[in-house]
Amino acid sequence: MKRKIVAGNWKMNLNYNEAKDLLKKLIEYKDKFDTTTELIICPPTLYLSAFAEVLNGHDWVSLGAQNSYTVDNGAFTGEVSPSQLKSLGIKYGIVGHSERREFFNEDYTLLSKKVKALLHHGLSPIFCCGEQLQVRDSNVYKEFVMKQIEASLFGLKADEIEKVIIAYEPIWAIGTGKTATAEQAQEIHALIRSRISKEFGEKVGANVGIIYGGSCKPDNAKELFAQKDIDGGLIGGASLNADDFLAIANSFE
Ligand code: PEP
């Protein structure tokens, strides 16, 4: 059965009071969210602890971290570990967002370790992949995205990759207002699913959640989410507005 997943990536936005106001608004809307959708919010790491307390007992939404490191503890100034996230009850962790690949030089090997570390502690990675505009234009975008997935995820076991949510985020669509068409997104989602089925078996391919990210908004979410292999969205800008996030989360048929 098709999964329904909507995750909000707040990135490094909002001061604490603004973030609390947004969380409050989402909580006010809680009965309006489609309860069959896996709803995830990823606020700045600094706010996770307070948010976890506020959301204690709320099962309509889960918290995710935007980044985490590869080991449990030690001399890694500024980093946060999956075991620390787990101790707060955090269930998801974004890995390999294009901004981390580009600005923090995160490579295939590091990302593969980050994915494994999250899984080791029972958190589900939201693994991002996607090509730059030059790669799309040069027509090797399918190979490019497959390489990202194979290099960082194909060392996993079948029961591990089933817990990963894959977010296809064409970089040319992130924060640009230029969304991939439903056909362009579906093409890559279908390819990812078939590659995973081939490697890990049909059941795993059918169960793995594959979501789309890149200027997903209330006015295009319905068409995107209606595609056979699109299980929902990773939402950046529009997740900072409670009304837009609600509208997107309720965009499944
Ligand atoms: C993102 O960065 O994960 C993202 C999808 O951003 P936006 O929705 O703003 O394009």
CSV table of C-alpha atoms and ligand atoms in Angstrom, one decimal:
chain,number,residue,atom,x,y,z
A,1,MET,CA,0.0,0.0,0.0
A,2,LYS,CA,1.2,3.5,-0.8
A,3,ARG,CA,2.7,5.3,2.2
A,4,LYS,CA,1.7,8.9,3.0
A,5,ILE,CA,4.6,10.8,4.5
A,6,VAL,CA,5.0,14.6,4.9
A,7,ALA,CA,8.1,16.0,6.6
A,8,GLY,CA,8.9,19.6,7.2
A,9,ASN,CA,12.5,20.8,7.1
A,10,TRP,CA,12.6,24.1,8.9
A,11,LYS,CA,16.4,24.4,8.2
A,12,MET,CA,18.2,27.2,10.1
A,13,ASN,CA,15.1,29.4,10.2
A,14,LEU,CA,13.1,31.0,13.0
A,15,ASN,CA,14.2,32.2,16.4
A,16,TYR,CA,13.0,30.3,19.4
A,17,ASN,CA,9.8,32.3,20.0
A,18,GLU,CA,8.9,32.1,16.3
A,19,ALA,CA,9.5,28.4,16.3
A,20,LYS,CA,7.4,27.9,19.4
A,21,ASP,CA,4.6,30.0,17.8
A,22,LEU,CA,4.7,27.8,14.7
A,23,LEU,CA,4.6,24.6,16.8
A,24,LYS,CA,1.7,26.0,18.8
A,25,LYS,CA,-0.2,26.7,15.6
A,26,LEU,CA,0.4,23.2,14.3
A,27,ILE,CA,-0.9,21.8,17.6
A,28,GLU,CA,-4.0,23.9,17.3
A,29,TYR,CA,-4.5,22.3,13.9
A,30,LYS,CA,-3.8,18.8,15.0
A,31,ASP,CA,-7.4,17.5,14.5
A,32,LYS,CA,-7.4,18.8,11.0
A,33,PHE,CA,-4.4,16.7,9.8
A,34,ASP,CA,-5.2,13.5,8.0
A,35,THR,CA,-4.3,10.9,10.7
A,36,THR,CA,-3.2,8.3,8.1
A,37,THR,CA,-0.3,10.6,7.1
A,38,GLU,CA,3.1,10.1,8.7
A,39,LEU,CA,3.8,13.6,9.8
A,40,ILE,CA,7.3,14.7,10.7
A,41,ILE,CA,8.8,18.1,11.7
A,42,CYS,CA,12.5,18.8,11.7
A,43,PRO,CA,13.1,22.1,13.6
A,44,PRO,CA,16.6,23.4,14.3
A,45,THR,CA,18.5,20.9,16.6
A,46,LEU,CA,18.6,23.5,19.4
A,47,TYR,CA,14.8,23.3,19.8
A,48,LEU,CA,14.4,19.5,19.7
A,49,SER,CA,14.6,19.0,23.5
A,50,ALA,CA,11.8,21.5,24.3
A,51,PHE,CA,9.7,20.4,21.4
A,52,ALA,CA,10.0,16.8,22.5
A,53,GLU,CA,8.6,17.8,25.9
A,54,VAL,CA,5.7,19.8,24.4
A,55,LEU,CA,4.9,16.9,22.0
A,56,ASN,CA,5.2,14.2,24.7
A,57,GLY,CA,2.0,12.1,24.3
A,58,HIS,CA,1.2,13.5,20.8
A,59,ASP,CA,1.1,10.6,18.3
A,60,TRP,CA,-0.1,12.6,15.3
A,61,VAL,CA,3.3,14.0,14.6
A,62,SER,CA,7.0,12.9,15.1
A,63,LEU,CA,10.2,14.9,15.4
A,64,GLY,CA,13.2,14.6,13.2
A,65,ALA,CA,16.7,16.0,13.3
A,66,GLN,CA,18.2,17.9,10.4
A,67,ASN,CA,21.7,16.4,10.9
A,68,SER,CA,23.5,13.9,13.1
A,69,TYR,CA,27.0,12.4,13.4
A,70,THR,CA,28.3,8.9,13.0
A,71,VAL,CA,29.2,7.9,16.5
A,72,ASP,CA,27.6,7.8,20.0
A,73,ASN,CA,29.8,10.3,21.9
A,74,GLY,CA,33.3,11.7,22.1
A,75,ALA,CA,35.4,14.7,21.2
A,76,PHE,CA,33.4,15.9,18.2
A,77,THR,CA,32.6,19.5,19.1
A,78,GLY,CA,29.4,20.8,17.8
A,79,GLU,CA,28.0,17.5,16.6
A,80,VAL,CA,25.0,15.6,17.9
A,81,SER,CA,24.7,11.8,18.0
A,82,PRO,CA,21.9,9.5,17.1
A,83,SER,CA,22.0,8.0,20.6
A,84,GLN,CA,21.5,11.5,22.0
A,85,LEU,CA,18.6,12.1,19.7
A,86,LYS,CA,17.1,8.8,20.7
A,87,SER,CA,17.3,9.8,24.3
A,88,LEU,CA,14.9,12.6,23.5
A,89,GLY,CA,12.5,10.3,21.7
A,90,ILE,CA,13.4,11.7,18.2
A,91,LYS,CA,12.4,9.2,15.5
A,92,TYR,CA,13.8,10.5,12.2
A,93,GLY,CA,17.0,12.1,11.0
A,94,ILE,CA,17.7,13.8,7.7
A,95,VAL,CA,20.9,12.6,6.0
A,96,GLY,CA,22.5,13.9,2.8
A,97,HIS,CA,20.5,17.0,2.2
A,98,SER,CA,22.0,18.8,-0.8
A,99,GLU,CA,22.9,21.8,1.4
A,100,ARG,CA,25.0,19.5,3.7
A,101,ARG,CA,26.6,17.8,0.6
A,102,GLU,CA,27.5,21.2,-0.9
A,103,PHE,CA,28.4,23.4,2.0
A,104,PHE,CA,29.8,20.8,4.4
A,105,ASN,CA,31.4,18.5,1.9
A,106,GLU,CA,29.5,15.5,3.0
A,107,ASP,CA,30.4,12.6,0.8
A,108,TYR,CA,29.0,9.1,0.0
A,109,THR,CA,31.1,7.4,2.6
A,110,LEU,CA,30.2,9.8,5.5
A,111,LEU,CA,26.5,9.6,4.5
A,112,SER,CA,26.5,5.9,4.5
A,113,LYS,CA,28.0,6.0,8.1
A,114,LYS,CA,25.4,8.5,9.2
A,115,VAL,CA,22.6,6.3,7.8
A,116,LYS,CA,23.9,3.3,9.6
A,117,ALA,CA,24.4,5.1,12.9
A,118,LEU,CA,20.8,6.3,12.9
A,119,LEU,CA,19.5,2.9,12.1
A,120,HIS,CA,21.6,1.4,14.8
A,121,HIS,CA,19.7,3.4,17.3
A,122,GLY,CA,16.3,2.8,15.8
A,123,LEU,CA,15.8,6.1,14.1
A,124,SER,CA,14.7,6.2,10.5
A,125,PRO,CA,16.9,8.2,8.1
A,126,ILE,CA,15.3,10.5,5.6
A,127,PHE,CA,18.0,10.1,2.9
A,128,CYS,CA,18.1,12.9,0.4
A,129,CYS,CA,19.3,12.6,-3.2
A,130,GLY,CA,19.0,14.7,-6.3
A,131,GLU,CA,20.9,16.3,-9.1
A,132,GLN,CA,22.1,19.9,-9.9
A,133,LEU,CA,20.8,21.7,-13.0
A,134,GLN,CA,23.9,21.0,-15.0
A,135,VAL,CA,23.5,17.3,-14.3
A,136,ARG,CA,19.8,17.4,-15.4
A,137,ASP,CA,20.7,19.3,-18.5
A,138,SER,CA,23.6,17.0,-19.4
A,139,ASN,CA,21.1,14.1,-19.3
A,140,VAL,CA,23.0,11.8,-17.0
A,141,TYR,CA,20.7,12.6,-14.1
A,142,LYS,CA,19.3,9.1,-13.7
A,143,GLU,CA,22.8,7.6,-13.3
A,144,PHE,CA,23.8,10.5,-11.0
A,145,VAL,CA,20.9,9.8,-8.6
A,146,MET,CA,21.3,6.0,-8.7
A,147,LYS,CA,25.0,6.4,-7.8
A,148,GLN,CA,24.0,8.5,-4.8
A,149,ILE,CA,21.7,5.8,-3.6
A,150,GLU,CA,23.9,2.8,-4.4
A,151,ALA,CA,27.0,4.4,-2.8
A,152,SER,CA,25.3,5.3,0.5
A,153,LEU,CA,22.5,2.8,0.9
A,154,PHE,CA,23.4,-0.4,-0.8
A,155,GLY,CA,25.6,-1.6,2.1
A,156,LEU,CA,22.4,-2.0,4.2
A,157,LYS,CA,20.5,-5.1,4.8
A,158,ALA,CA,16.9,-5.5,3.4
A,159,ASP,CA,15.3,-5.0,6.8
A,160,GLU,CA,17.4,-1.8,7.3
A,161,ILE,CA,16.7,-0.1,4.0
A,162,GLU,CA,12.9,-0.7,4.5
A,163,LYS,CA,13.2,1.8,7.4
A,164,VAL,CA,14.8,4.5,5.3
A,165,ILE,CA,12.7,7.2,3.7
A,166,ILE,CA,14.3,8.4,0.4
A,167,ALA,CA,13.7,12.0,-0.5
A,168,TYR,CA,14.3,12.8,-4.2
A,169,GLU,CA,15.1,16.5,-4.3
A,170,PRO,CA,16.3,17.9,-7.6
A,171,ILE,CA,18.6,20.7,-6.5
A,172,TRP,CA,17.3,23.0,-9.2
A,173,ALA,CA,13.9,22.9,-7.6
A,174,ILE,CA,14.9,23.5,-4.0
A,175,GLY,CA,13.9,26.9,-2.7
A,176,THR,CA,13.7,28.2,-6.3
A,177,GLY,CA,9.9,28.1,-6.8
A,178,LYS,CA,10.7,25.9,-9.8
A,179,THR,CA,9.1,22.5,-9.1
A,180,ALA,CA,9.8,19.3,-11.0
A,181,THR,CA,6.8,18.4,-13.0
A,182,ALA,CA,4.8,15.4,-11.7
A,183,GLU,CA,6.1,13.4,-14.7
A,184,GLN,CA,9.8,14.4,-14.0
A,185,ALA,CA,9.5,13.4,-10.3
A,186,GLN,CA,7.6,10.2,-11.0
A,187,GLU,CA,10.2,9.1,-13.5
A,188,ILE,CA,13.0,9.2,-10.9
A,189,HIS,CA,10.8,7.8,-8.1
A,190,ALA,CA,9.9,4.8,-10.3
A,191,LEU,CA,13.5,4.3,-11.1
A,192,ILE,CA,14.6,4.4,-7.5
A,193,ARG,CA,11.8,1.9,-6.5
A,194,SER,CA,12.7,-0.5,-9.3
A,195,ARG,CA,16.5,-0.3,-8.4
A,196,ILE,CA,15.7,-1.0,-4.8
A,197,SER,CA,13.4,-3.9,-5.8
A,198,LYS,CA,16.1,-5.4,-7.9
A,199,GLU,CA,18.7,-5.2,-5.1
A,200,PHE,CA,16.6,-6.0,-2.1
A,201,GLY,CA,13.5,-7.7,-3.4
A,202,GLU,CA,10.0,-6.6,-4.6
A,203,LYS,CA,8.5,-6.4,-1.1
A,204,VAL,CA,11.2,-4.0,0.1
A,205,GLY,CA,10.9,-1.9,-3.0
A,206,ALA,CA,7.1,-1.7,-2.5
A,207,ASN,CA,7.5,-0.7,1.1
A,208,VAL,CA,10.2,1.8,1.0
A,209,GLY,CA,8.9,5.4,1.3
A,210,ILE,CA,10.0,7.7,-1.5
A,211,ILE,CA,9.1,11.3,-1.1
A,212,TYR,CA,9.6,14.4,-3.3
A,213,GLY,CA,11.2,17.7,-2.3
A,214,GLY,CA,11.7,20.9,-4.1
A,215,SER,CA,9.3,23.8,-4.0
A,216,CYS,CA,6.4,21.6,-3.0
A,217,LYS,CA,3.5,23.9,-2.2
A,218,PRO,CA,-0.3,23.6,-1.5
A,219,ASP,CA,-1.0,24.2,-5.2
A,220,ASN,CA,1.2,21.4,-6.6
A,221,ALA,CA,1.3,18.8,-3.8
A,222,LYS,CA,-1.9,17.1,-4.9
A,223,GLU,CA,-0.6,16.3,-8.4
A,224,LEU,CA,2.8,15.2,-7.1
A,225,PHE,CA,1.4,13.0,-4.4
A,226,ALA,CA,-1.1,11.4,-6.8
A,227,GLN,CA,1.8,9.8,-8.7
A,228,LYS,CA,2.1,6.1,-8.3
A,229,ASP,CA,5.6,6.1,-6.8
A,230,ILE,CA,5.5,9.4,-4.8
A,231,ASP,CA,4.7,8.7,-1.2
A,232,GLY,CA,4.7,12.3,0.0
A,233,GLY,CA,7.0,15.2,0.4
A,234,LEU,CA,9.9,16.8,2.2
A,235,ILE,CA,8.9,20.4,2.5
A,236,GLY,CA,11.3,23.3,3.1
A,237,GLY,CA,9.9,26.9,2.7
A,238,ALA,CA,6.2,25.9,2.9
A,239,SER,CA,6.7,24.0,6.2
A,240,LEU,CA,7.3,27.4,7.9
A,241,ASN,CA,3.7,28.3,7.4
A,242,ALA,CA,1.2,26.2,9.4
A,243,ASP,CA,-1.6,26.7,6.9
A,244,ASP,CA,0.5,25.7,3.9
A,245,PHE,CA,2.0,22.7,5.8
A,246,LEU,CA,-1.6,21.5,6.8
A,247,ALA,CA,-2.8,21.9,3.2
A,248,ILE,CA,0.2,20.0,1.8
A,249,ALA,CA,-0.1,17.2,4.5
A,250,ASN,CA,-3.8,16.8,3.5
A,251,SER,CA,-3.1,16.6,-0.3
A,252,PHE,CA,-3.3,12.9,-0.7
A,253,GLU,CA,-6.3,11.5,-2.6
B,1,PEP,C1,14.4,21.2,1.0
B,1,PEP,O1,15.3,21.9,1.1
B,1,PEP,O2,14.4,20.0,1.5
B,1,PEP,C2,13.2,21.7,0.3
B,1,PEP,C3,12.4,20.8,-0.3
B,1,PEP,O3,13.1,23.1,0.2
B,1,PEP,P1,11.9,23.9,-0.5
B,1,PEP,O4,10.6,23.2,-0.2
B,1,PEP,O5,11.9,25.2,0.1
B,1,PEP,O6,12.2,23.9,-2.0
